Coordinates of C-alpha atoms in Angstrom, one line a residue:
Chain A
X28 CA 0.0 0.0 0.0
X29 CA 1.2 3.5 -0.9
X30 CA -0.4 5.8 1.6
X31 CA -1.5 9.3 0.6
X32 CA 0.7 10.8 3.3
X33 CA 3.7 9.2 1.6
X34 CA 2.6 10.2 -1.9
X35 CA 2.4 13.8 -0.6
X36 CA 5.9 13.6 0.8
X37 CA 7.2 12.4 -2.5
X38 CA 5.6 15.2 -4.5
X39 CA 6.7 17.9 -2.1
X40 CA 10.3 16.7 -2.0
X41 CA 10.4 16.3 -5.8
X42 CA 9.2 19.9 -6.2
X43 CA 11.6 21.2 -3.6
X44 CA 14.4 19.6 -5.6
X45 CA 13.0 21.3 -8.8
X46 CA 13.0 24.7 -7.2
X47 CA 16.5 24.2 -5.7
X48 CA 17.8 23.3 -9.2
X49 CA 15.7 26.0 -10.9
X50 CA 14.2 23.6 -13.3
X51 CA 11.2 24.5 -15.4
X52 CA 7.7 24.2 -13.9
X53 CA 6.8 20.5 -13.3
X54 CA 3.8 18.2 -13.1
X55 CA 4.3 15.4 -10.6
X56 CA 2.0 12.3 -10.5
X57 CA 2.2 9.5 -7.9
X58 CA 0.4 6.2 -8.8
X59 CA -0.3 3.2 -6.7
X60 CA 0.8 -0.3 -7.8
X61 CA -2.4 -0.8 -9.8
X62 CA -1.7 2.4 -11.8
X63 CA -4.3 4.6 -10.1
X64 CA -3.6 8.2 -9.2
X65 CA -3.0 8.9 -5.5
X66 CA -1.8 12.5 -5.6
X67 CA -0.8 15.1 -8.2
X68 CA 0.5 18.7 -8.3
X69 CA 1.2 20.9 -11.4
X70 CA 3.3 24.0 -10.8
X71 CA 2.2 27.3 -12.1
X72 CA 3.3 27.7 -15.7
X73 CA 3.4 24.0 -16.6
X74 CA 1.6 23.3 -19.9
X75 CA -1.8 21.6 -20.2
X76 CA -0.5 18.3 -21.5
X77 CA 1.9 17.8 -18.6
X78 CA -0.5 15.8 -16.5
X79 CA -1.0 13.3 -19.2
X80 CA 2.7 12.9 -19.9
X81 CA 3.6 12.6 -16.2
X82 CA 0.8 10.1 -15.7
X83 CA 2.0 8.1 -18.8
X84 CA 5.5 7.9 -17.6
X85 CA 4.4 6.5 -14.3
X86 CA 1.8 4.2 -15.7
X87 CA 4.1 2.9 -18.4
X88 CA 6.7 2.1 -15.8
X89 CA 4.2 0.0 -13.8
X90 CA 2.9 -1.6 -17.0
X91 CA 6.2 -3.0 -18.1
X92 CA 7.7 -3.3 -14.6
X93 CA 10.7 -1.1 -15.3
X94 CA 11.4 2.7 -15.2
X95 CA 10.7 4.8 -18.2
X96 CA 14.4 5.4 -18.9
X97 CA 14.5 1.7 -19.8
X98 CA 11.4 2.1 -22.0
X99 CA 13.1 5.1 -23.7
X100 CA 16.2 3.1 -24.5
X101 CA 14.1 0.3 -25.9
X102 CA 12.2 2.8 -28.1
X103 CA 15.5 3.7 -29.7
X104 CA 15.9 0.1 -30.7
X105 CA 12.3 -0.7 -31.6
X106 CA 10.4 2.4 -32.3
X107 CA 7.4 0.7 -33.9
X108 CA 6.7 -1.6 -31.0
X109 CA 7.0 1.2 -28.4
X110 CA 4.7 3.3 -30.6
X111 CA 2.2 0.5 -30.7
X112 CA 2.3 0.2 -26.9
X113 CA 1.2 3.8 -26.6
X114 CA -1.9 2.8 -28.6
X115 CA -2.4 -0.5 -26.7
X116 CA -2.4 1.4 -23.4
X117 CA -4.7 4.1 -24.5
X118 CA -1.9 6.7 -24.4
X119 CA -0.7 5.7 -20.9
X120 CA 2.9 4.6 -21.8
X121 CA 5.3 7.5 -22.5
X122 CA 8.9 6.6 -23.5
X123 CA 10.9 9.4 -21.8
X124 CA 12.9 9.4 -18.6
X125 CA 11.0 10.7 -15.5
X126 CA 8.9 7.6 -14.8
X127 CA 10.4 5.9 -11.7
X128 CA 9.2 2.8 -9.8
X129 CA 8.8 3.0 -6.0
X130 CA 10.1 0.0 -4.0
X131 CA 9.4 -0.6 -0.4
X132 CA 11.8 -2.3 2.1
X133 CA 10.8 -5.8 0.8
X134 CA 11.7 -4.7 -2.7
X135 CA 8.1 -4.8 -3.8
X136 CA 6.8 -2.3 -6.3
X137 CA 4.2 -0.2 -4.5
X138 CA 3.7 2.5 -7.1
X139 CA 5.5 4.8 -9.4
X140 CA 6.2 8.5 -9.9
X141 CA 5.9 10.3 -13.2
X142 CA 7.2 13.9 -13.8
X143 CA 7.0 16.1 -16.8
X144 CA 8.0 19.8 -17.4
X145 CA 11.7 20.0 -18.0
X146 CA 13.9 17.6 -20.0
X147 CA 13.5 14.0 -19.1
X148 CA 16.8 13.7 -17.3
X149 CA 15.8 16.6 -15.0
X150 CA 12.4 15.2 -14.4
X151 CA 13.9 12.0 -13.4
X152 CA 16.3 13.6 -10.9
X153 CA 13.3 15.1 -9.1
X154 CA 11.4 11.8 -9.1
X155 CA 14.3 10.0 -7.5
X156 CA 14.8 12.8 -5.0
X157 CA 11.2 12.6 -4.0
X158 CA 11.1 8.8 -3.6
X159 CA 14.2 8.7 -1.6
X160 CA 13.1 11.6 0.7
X161 CA 10.1 9.5 1.6
X162 CA 12.3 6.6 2.6
X163 CA 11.7 4.3 -0.5
X164 CA 14.1 3.0 -3.2
X165 CA 13.8 4.5 -6.7
X166 CA 14.2 2.3 -9.9
X167 CA 14.8 4.2 -13.1
X168 CA 15.7 1.1 -15.2
X169 CA 15.1 -2.6 -14.2
X170 CA 14.4 -3.9 -10.7
X171 CA 17.1 -6.6 -10.9
Chain B
X3 CA -5.2 32.1 -12.6
X4 CA -5.6 29.4 -10.0
X5 CA -2.2 29.0 -8.3
X6 CA -1.0 25.6 -7.2
X7 CA -0.6 27.0 -3.7
X8 CA -4.3 27.9 -3.6
X9 CA -5.4 24.5 -5.1
X10 CA -3.4 22.8 -2.3
X11 CA -5.1 24.9 0.3
X12 CA -8.5 23.9 -1.1
X13 CA -7.8 20.2 -1.1
X14 CA -6.3 20.2 2.4
X15 CA -9.2 22.2 3.8
X16 CA -11.7 19.9 2.1
X17 CA -10.1 16.8 3.5
X18 CA -9.9 18.4 7.0
X19 CA -13.7 18.9 6.8
X20 CA -14.2 15.3 5.6
X21 CA -12.2 14.0 8.6
X22 CA -14.0 16.3 11.1
X23 CA -17.3 14.9 9.8
X24 CA -16.1 11.3 9.6
X25 CA -17.1 11.0 5.9
X26 CA -16.0 8.1 3.8
X27 CA -12.5 8.3 2.2
X28 CA -12.6 11.0 -0.6
X29 CA -10.9 11.8 -3.8
X30 CA -10.5 15.6 -4.4
X31 CA -9.6 17.2 -7.7
X32 CA -8.9 20.9 -8.4
X33 CA -9.1 22.0 -12.1
X34 CA -8.2 25.4 -13.6
X35 CA -10.6 27.3 -15.8
X36 CA -9.4 25.4 -18.8
X37 CA -10.5 22.1 -17.2
X38 CA -6.9 20.9 -16.6
X39 CA -5.9 19.2 -13.4
X40 CA -3.9 21.4 -11.0
X41 CA -3.8 19.2 -7.9
X42 CA -5.4 16.0 -6.6
X43 CA -5.4 13.8 -3.5
X44 CA -7.1 10.4 -3.0
X45 CA -7.5 9.3 0.6
X46 CA -6.5 5.7 1.6
X47 CA -9.4 3.4 1.0
X48 CA -11.1 5.4 -1.7
X49 CA -12.0 3.2 -4.8
X50 CA -10.2 3.2 -8.1
X51 CA -12.9 5.0 -10.1
X52 CA -13.0 7.9 -7.6
X53 CA -10.4 10.0 -9.5
X54 CA -12.5 9.8 -12.7
X55 CA -15.7 10.7 -10.9
X56 CA -14.2 13.6 -9.0
X57 CA -12.6 14.9 -12.2
X58 CA -15.8 14.5 -14.1
X59 CA -17.8 16.5 -11.5
X60 CA -15.4 19.4 -11.8
X61 CA -14.9 19.2 -15.5
X62 CA -18.7 19.0 -16.1
X63 CA -19.2 22.1 -13.9
X64 CA -16.7 24.0 -16.0
X65 CA -18.2 22.5 -19.2
X66 CA -21.6 23.9 -18.6
X67 CA -20.7 26.9 -16.4
X68 CA -22.7 25.7 -13.4
X69 CA -22.1 23.4 -10.4
X70 CA -22.8 19.7 -10.7
X71 CA -25.8 20.0 -8.4
X72 CA -27.5 22.0 -11.1
X73 CA -26.4 19.3 -13.7
X74 CA -27.9 16.7 -11.4
X75 CA -31.2 18.4 -11.2
X76 CA -31.3 18.8 -15.0
X77 CA -30.6 15.1 -15.3
X78 CA -33.8 14.4 -13.4
X79 CA -35.7 16.4 -16.0
X80 CA -33.8 15.3 -19.1
X81 CA -32.0 12.1 -18.5
X82 CA -31.2 11.3 -22.1
X83 CA -29.6 14.7 -22.8
X84 CA -27.3 14.4 -19.8
X85 CA -26.5 10.8 -20.7
X86 CA -25.5 12.0 -24.1
X87 CA -23.4 14.8 -22.7
X88 CA -21.4 12.1 -20.8
X89 CA -20.6 10.6 -24.2
X90 CA -20.0 13.9 -25.9
X91 CA -17.4 14.8 -23.2
X92 CA -15.7 11.4 -23.3
X93 CA -16.9 10.6 -19.8
X94 CA -15.9 14.0 -18.3
X95 CA -19.4 15.2 -17.2
X96 CA -20.8 13.5 -14.1
X97 CA -24.3 14.5 -12.9
X98 CA -23.9 14.3 -9.1
X99 CA -23.4 16.9 -6.5
X100 CA -19.8 17.6 -5.5
X101 CA -18.6 19.6 -8.5
X102 CA -18.3 23.2 -7.4
X103 CA -17.1 26.3 -9.3
X104 CA -14.4 28.5 -7.8
X105 CA -15.0 32.3 -8.2
X106 CA -12.5 35.0 -7.5
X107 CA -13.2 38.5 -6.1
X108 CA -14.2 39.7 -9.6
X109 CA -16.8 36.9 -9.8
X110 CA -14.7 35.3 -12.5
X111 CA -14.7 31.5 -12.7
X112 CA -11.0 30.5 -12.1
X113 CA -11.5 26.8 -11.8
X114 CA -13.6 24.0 -10.1
X115 CA -13.4 21.4 -7.4
X116 CA -14.7 17.9 -7.8
X117 CA -15.0 15.4 -5.0
X118 CA -16.2 11.8 -4.9
X119 CA -16.2 9.1 -2.1
X120 CA -19.2 9.7 0.1
X121 CA -22.8 10.6 -1.0
X122 CA -22.9 13.6 -3.3
X123 CA -24.3 16.0 -0.7
X124 CA -21.4 15.2 1.6
X125 CA -18.8 15.5 -1.2
X126 CA -20.2 19.0 -1.9
X127 CA -20.0 20.1 1.7
X128 CA -16.3 19.4 1.6
X129 CA -15.8 21.1 -1.8
X130 CA -17.5 24.3 -0.5
X131 CA -15.5 24.2 2.8
X132 CA -12.3 23.9 0.8
X133 CA -13.0 26.7 -1.6
X134 CA -14.1 29.1 1.1
X135 CA -11.1 28.3 3.3
X136 CA -8.9 29.4 0.5
X137 CA -10.7 32.8 0.3
X138 CA -12.8 32.2 -2.8
X139 CA -16.6 31.9 -3.5
X140 CA -18.2 28.5 -4.1
X141 CA -21.0 28.0 -6.7
X142 CA -22.9 24.7 -6.5
X143 CA -25.6 25.8 -8.9
X144 CA -25.6 28.8 -11.3
X145 CA -23.3 31.8 -11.0
X146 CA -26.1 34.4 -11.2
Chain C
X7 CA -1.7 -9.7 -3.2
X8 CA -4.1 -12.1 -4.9
X9 CA -1.9 -14.9 -6.2
X10 CA -2.7 -16.6 -9.5
X11 CA -3.0 -20.0 -7.7
X12 CA -5.8 -18.5 -5.6
X13 CA -7.5 -16.9 -8.6
X14 CA -7.5 -20.3 -10.3
X15 CA -9.0 -21.9 -7.3
X16 CA -11.8 -19.3 -7.2
X17 CA -12.6 -19.9 -10.9
X18 CA -12.6 -23.6 -10.8
X19 CA -14.8 -23.7 -7.7
X20 CA -17.2 -21.2 -9.2
X21 CA -17.5 -23.3 -12.3
X22 CA -17.9 -26.5 -10.3
X23 CA -20.9 -24.8 -8.6
X24 CA -22.3 -23.7 -11.9
X25 CA -22.2 -27.3 -13.3
X26 CA -23.7 -28.7 -10.0
X27 CA -26.6 -26.3 -10.4
X28 CA -26.9 -26.8 -14.1
X29 CA -26.6 -23.1 -14.8
X30 CA -26.1 -21.7 -18.3
X31 CA -22.4 -21.5 -19.5
X32 CA -20.5 -18.9 -17.6
X33 CA -17.6 -16.5 -18.1
X34 CA -15.6 -15.9 -14.9
X35 CA -13.0 -13.1 -14.4
X36 CA -10.8 -12.6 -11.3
X37 CA -9.2 -9.2 -10.9
X38 CA -6.6 -7.9 -8.5
X39 CA -7.2 -4.9 -6.2
X40 CA -6.0 -2.6 -9.0
X41 CA -8.6 -3.8 -11.4
X42 CA -6.3 -5.9 -13.6
X43 CA -7.1 -9.3 -14.9
X44 CA -5.4 -12.2 -13.1
X45 CA -7.3 -15.2 -14.5
X46 CA -10.3 -15.9 -16.7
X47 CA -12.3 -18.8 -18.1
X48 CA -15.2 -18.8 -20.5
X49 CA -17.2 -22.0 -20.7
X50 CA -18.1 -23.5 -24.1
X51 CA -21.3 -21.9 -25.4
X52 CA -21.1 -18.6 -23.5
X53 CA -21.6 -15.6 -25.8
X54 CA -18.9 -13.3 -27.1
X55 CA -19.8 -10.3 -24.9
X56 CA -19.6 -12.4 -21.7
X57 CA -15.9 -11.5 -21.0
X58 CA -16.7 -7.8 -21.1
X59 CA -19.7 -8.1 -18.8
X60 CA -17.9 -10.3 -16.3
X61 CA -14.9 -8.0 -16.3
X62 CA -17.2 -4.9 -15.9
X63 CA -19.0 -6.4 -12.9
X64 CA -15.7 -7.1 -11.1
X65 CA -14.1 -3.8 -12.1
X66 CA -17.2 -1.8 -11.2
X67 CA -17.2 -3.4 -7.7
X68 CA -13.6 -2.4 -7.2
X69 CA -14.2 1.1 -8.6
X70 CA -16.9 1.9 -6.1
X71 CA -15.8 -0.3 -3.2
X72 CA -18.9 -2.4 -3.1
X73 CA -20.3 -5.5 -4.8
X74 CA -22.3 -5.1 -8.1
X75 CA -25.6 -6.0 -6.3
X76 CA -25.3 -2.7 -4.5
X77 CA -24.6 -0.9 -7.7
X78 CA -27.6 -2.6 -9.3
X79 CA -29.9 -1.4 -6.5
X80 CA -28.5 2.1 -6.8
X81 CA -29.2 2.0 -10.6
X82 CA -32.9 1.4 -9.8
X83 CA -32.9 4.7 -7.9
X84 CA -30.6 6.8 -10.0
X85 CA -30.5 5.3 -13.5
X86 CA -28.9 8.4 -15.2
X87 CA -25.9 8.5 -12.8
X88 CA -25.2 4.8 -13.1
X89 CA -25.5 5.1 -16.9
X90 CA -23.0 7.9 -16.9
X91 CA -20.6 5.8 -14.7
X92 CA -20.5 3.3 -17.5
X93 CA -19.2 6.0 -19.8
X94 CA -16.8 7.5 -17.3
X95 CA -15.3 4.1 -16.8
X96 CA -15.0 3.2 -20.5
X97 CA -17.6 0.5 -20.1
X98 CA -16.1 -1.1 -17.1
X99 CA -18.9 -0.7 -14.6
X100 CA -21.8 -3.1 -15.1
X101 CA -24.8 -2.8 -12.7
X102 CA -25.9 -6.4 -12.4
X103 CA -25.4 -8.9 -9.6
X104 CA -22.4 -11.2 -10.1
X105 CA -19.5 -8.8 -9.2
X106 CA -18.3 -9.7 -5.7
X107 CA -15.4 -8.3 -3.7
X108 CA -12.7 -10.6 -2.3
X109 CA -11.6 -9.9 1.3
X110 CA -8.6 -11.4 3.0
X111 CA -8.3 -12.2 6.7
X112 CA -7.5 -8.6 7.5
X113 CA -10.7 -7.5 5.8
X114 CA -8.7 -5.8 3.0
X115 CA -10.1 -5.9 -0.5
X116 CA -7.6 -7.9 -2.5
X117 CA -9.6 -8.2 -5.7
X118 CA -13.0 -9.0 -7.2
X119 CA -14.7 -11.7 -9.1
X120 CA -17.1 -11.0 -12.0
X121 CA -19.4 -13.7 -13.6
X122 CA -21.7 -13.5 -16.5
X123 CA -23.8 -16.1 -18.4
X124 CA -26.9 -16.9 -16.4
X125 CA -29.2 -14.5 -14.6
X126 CA -27.3 -12.1 -12.2
X127 CA -28.5 -13.9 -9.1
X128 CA -27.1 -17.2 -10.3
X129 CA -23.9 -15.6 -11.4
X130 CA -23.5 -14.2 -8.0
X131 CA -24.1 -17.6 -6.3
X132 CA -21.1 -19.0 -8.2
X133 CA -18.9 -16.0 -7.4
X134 CA -19.5 -16.4 -3.7
X135 CA -19.0 -20.1 -3.9
X136 CA -15.7 -19.6 -5.6
X137 CA -14.4 -17.0 -3.2
X138 CA -15.4 -19.0 -0.1
X139 CA -13.9 -22.2 -1.5
X140 CA -10.5 -20.4 -1.8
X141 CA -10.7 -19.3 1.9
X142 CA -11.7 -15.7 1.4
X143 CA -14.7 -13.6 2.4
X144 CA -17.2 -12.6 -0.3
X145 CA -18.9 -9.2 -0.3
X146 CA -21.9 -8.7 -2.6
X147 CA -23.0 -5.4 -1.1
X148 CA -21.1 -3.0 1.1
X149 CA -18.0 -4.0 3.2
X150 CA -19.3 -2.5 6.4
Chain D
X8 CA -14.3 -24.8 -31.9
X9 CA -11.7 -24.3 -29.3
X10 CA -13.0 -25.9 -26.1
X11 CA -12.2 -24.3 -22.7
X12 CA -10.6 -27.6 -21.6
X13 CA -8.1 -27.4 -24.5
X14 CA -7.4 -23.7 -23.9
X15 CA -6.7 -24.5 -20.2
X16 CA -4.3 -27.3 -21.3
X17 CA -2.5 -24.8 -23.6
X18 CA -2.1 -22.2 -20.8
X19 CA -0.9 -24.7 -18.2
X20 CA 1.6 -26.3 -20.6
X21 CA 2.9 -22.9 -21.7
X22 CA 3.4 -21.8 -18.1
X23 CA 5.1 -25.2 -17.2
X24 CA 7.6 -24.4 -20.1
X25 CA 8.2 -20.9 -18.7
X26 CA 9.0 -22.2 -15.3
X27 CA 11.2 -25.0 -16.6
X28 CA 13.2 -22.3 -18.6
X29 CA 13.1 -19.8 -15.7
X30 CA 11.6 -17.1 -17.9
X31 CA 10.2 -13.9 -16.5
X32 CA 6.6 -14.0 -15.2
X33 CA 4.2 -14.3 -18.1
X34 CA 0.6 -13.5 -19.1
X35 CA -1.0 -16.0 -21.4
X36 CA -4.2 -15.4 -23.4
X37 CA -6.1 -18.0 -25.5
X38 CA -8.6 -16.6 -28.0
X39 CA -11.1 -18.4 -30.2
X40 CA -11.2 -18.0 -34.0
X41 CA -13.5 -15.0 -33.5
X42 CA -10.9 -13.2 -31.5
X43 CA -12.7 -13.6 -28.2
X44 CA -11.0 -14.6 -24.9
X45 CA -11.5 -18.2 -23.8
X46 CA -9.0 -18.4 -21.0
X47 CA -6.2 -16.3 -19.4
X48 CA -3.6 -16.5 -16.6
X49 CA -1.2 -13.9 -15.4
X50 CA 1.7 -15.1 -13.2
X51 CA 2.5 -13.3 -10.0
X52 CA 4.9 -10.4 -10.7
X53 CA 3.9 -9.7 -14.4
X54 CA 3.1 -6.0 -15.1
X55 CA -0.3 -4.5 -15.5
X56 CA -0.1 -4.0 -19.3
X57 CA 0.8 -7.6 -19.9
X58 CA -2.8 -8.7 -20.5
X59 CA -3.3 -6.1 -23.2
X60 CA 0.0 -7.0 -24.9
X61 CA -0.7 -10.8 -24.8
X62 CA -4.2 -10.3 -26.1
X63 CA -3.0 -8.0 -28.8
X64 CA -0.4 -10.5 -30.0
X65 CA -3.1 -13.2 -30.3
X66 CA -5.8 -10.9 -31.8
X67 CA -3.4 -9.4 -34.3
X68 CA -2.4 -12.9 -35.4
X69 CA -6.0 -13.7 -36.1
X70 CA -6.6 -10.3 -37.6
X71 CA -4.1 -10.8 -40.3
X72 CA -4.1 -14.6 -40.5
X73 CA -0.5 -15.1 -39.6
X74 CA 1.6 -15.3 -36.4
X75 CA 2.9 -12.1 -34.8
X76 CA 6.5 -13.0 -35.7
X77 CA 5.4 -12.3 -39.3
X78 CA 3.7 -9.1 -38.2
X79 CA 7.0 -8.1 -36.5
X80 CA 9.0 -8.6 -39.6
X81 CA 6.6 -6.7 -41.7
X82 CA 6.8 -3.9 -39.1
X83 CA 10.5 -3.7 -39.8
X84 CA 9.8 -3.0 -43.5
X85 CA 6.7 -0.9 -43.1
X86 CA 6.6 0.7 -39.7
X87 CA 3.9 3.3 -40.6
X88 CA 1.4 0.7 -41.8
X89 CA 1.8 -1.5 -38.8
X90 CA 1.5 1.6 -36.5
X91 CA -1.7 2.5 -38.2
X92 CA -3.0 -1.1 -37.8
X93 CA -2.6 -0.7 -34.1
X94 CA -4.9 2.3 -34.3
X95 CA -7.3 0.7 -36.7
X96 CA -7.7 -2.3 -34.4
X97 CA -8.1 -0.2 -31.3
X98 CA -4.8 -1.3 -29.9
X99 CA -5.4 -5.0 -30.5
X100 CA -2.5 -5.7 -33.0
X101 CA 0.9 -5.9 -31.4
X102 CA 3.9 -6.5 -33.6
X103 CA 6.1 -8.7 -31.4
X104 CA 6.7 -12.5 -31.4
X105 CA 4.6 -14.4 -29.0
X106 CA 1.3 -14.4 -30.9
X107 CA 0.8 -17.9 -32.4
X108 CA -2.1 -19.4 -34.5
X109 CA -3.7 -22.7 -33.4
X110 CA -4.5 -25.1 -36.2
X111 CA -6.5 -28.3 -35.8
X112 CA -6.0 -31.5 -37.8
X113 CA -7.9 -30.1 -40.8
X114 CA -5.4 -27.2 -40.9
X115 CA -8.2 -24.8 -39.9
X116 CA -7.4 -21.9 -37.6
X117 CA -9.4 -22.4 -34.5
X118 CA -7.8 -19.7 -32.3
X119 CA -4.6 -18.1 -31.2
X120 CA -2.3 -17.8 -28.2
X121 CA -0.7 -14.6 -27.1
X122 CA 2.0 -14.4 -24.5
X123 CA 3.9 -11.4 -22.9
X124 CA 6.3 -11.0 -20.0
X125 CA 9.7 -12.1 -21.3
X126 CA 11.4 -11.1 -24.6
X127 CA 9.2 -11.9 -27.6
X128 CA 11.3 -15.0 -28.6
X129 CA 10.8 -16.6 -25.2
X130 CA 7.2 -15.7 -25.1
X131 CA 6.8 -17.5 -28.4
X132 CA 8.6 -20.6 -27.3
X133 CA 6.1 -21.0 -24.5
X134 CA 3.1 -20.4 -26.8
X135 CA 4.3 -23.1 -29.2
X136 CA 5.0 -25.5 -26.3
X137 CA 1.5 -25.0 -25.0
X138 CA -0.3 -25.4 -28.4
X139 CA 1.7 -28.6 -29.2
X140 CA 1.1 -30.1 -25.8
X141 CA -2.6 -29.8 -26.4
X142 CA -2.3 -31.7 -29.7
X143 CA -2.6 -28.8 -32.1
X144 CA -0.2 -27.3 -34.7
X145 CA 1.4 -23.9 -34.0
X146 CA 2.0 -21.3 -36.6
X147 CA 4.3 -18.5 -35.8
X148 CA 4.5 -17.1 -39.4
X149 CA 2.2 -17.8 -42.3
X150 CA 0.0 -20.9 -42.5
X151 CA 1.1 -22.0 -45.9

């Protein structure tokens, strides 16, 4: 179970990191293990598609069982397949870094964070910072 | 403009009201005037469709320009039309109380709150409490 | 967590009940708490929409947090709202008995069963039989 | 006709192969000739998009009349067309190995198996093993 209190901690720490680094305005989504939204914040100035991208990075990570950086790298090798996955998932799988799995102490996936607003690498930095600040392990590629 | 800081205030005050009243676990969505999600929280124990219902109450309020209580009452008189609106909007218009417009000091609609989790009347009580705690006016029916 | 081994037990016991009662051919879906399919069987002779109905009874139960018998009774009182929920959920909420929540020993919802093929009441009898045979508690209405 | 008893045999043999080979957790879908789900199992640990991918490999095989390995190879030559097919089919055609046609003794297509969870080649090995264990012929490319 990913409690709302923990999801809120993750988002607030991710956004604190973004402000400390002076990144562009971000949208941050936290999903439970079933791919359902637990909490979300969109900073002033972030564009109107940012929720969907952030959500899709997180959902896609849960869908495949690895962080969206891994999905991004696979898209370089097999663009058609990853493009089809976007359709299969109804637009919920976005191949760009910034989707990061949340692991508890037992190494179980309890959810995922998705961030969009700056370049993917910066989005990911904030996702990892948020997850670790809440006491969990962050997985940007594969679990093993 | 509805700032993230204000959207967060609205959600936290709405949830404080829900806990004070011992309502069922709620999902609370705050949308800007363009119908885009600014912030969201789903309390532990709320079901997996609650985000979509909360979003749809708020989006439907913005869509028609009146609170979802008004939409609910119109649904009693014209069920087919409201049912078709659900389809027209891609499932983003939900005829149940708990979608409430947010008005600023100039009586401009700057966004909407949608809440789902308890019965519609209780959802609406929390939406109004949140909006007013943030210093805005809440509209559950028509603006004028 | 709802293990595949348990989901299989539920389905096989539900179908054994259906054959013992000589019910019409059934489709039986078992979903985890996040609304994702774990296991499914459709008996020979069951129609081609039966998967979708069975899935929708189970998903709708998880979506709202109560069994589909409760959803059915609410549909009698508020047909428009329940009709809209079908749209909101993308056709995943079906108001007919036969969607039953699965509770573990800690009274946590760990998934749901949905059955379609005979009349709703008979579908539900088999869902309850399956859940109880696997050592879980079955909830056809509200949890509390 | 593809009987449920045979679909169950196929799934269980495919999963036995996966465990013998120590592959990643799999989702296995068996569809009849009309593209409708007969039976499905998702192993513990398989991600939440795996049902849709497995289904799409099988449905896409039936849709075109050849196994998804053939579809994959055509995707290499004509990415745009295969991408559009994904849209045309509503996300039910997935160009990756692991969708395999089931032929009876009369060389009639009576259904298809779709598997997702490991790399496509391994998914396909399990699909073929399952189909052959049930006494049918498996077609990974074209029938003739």
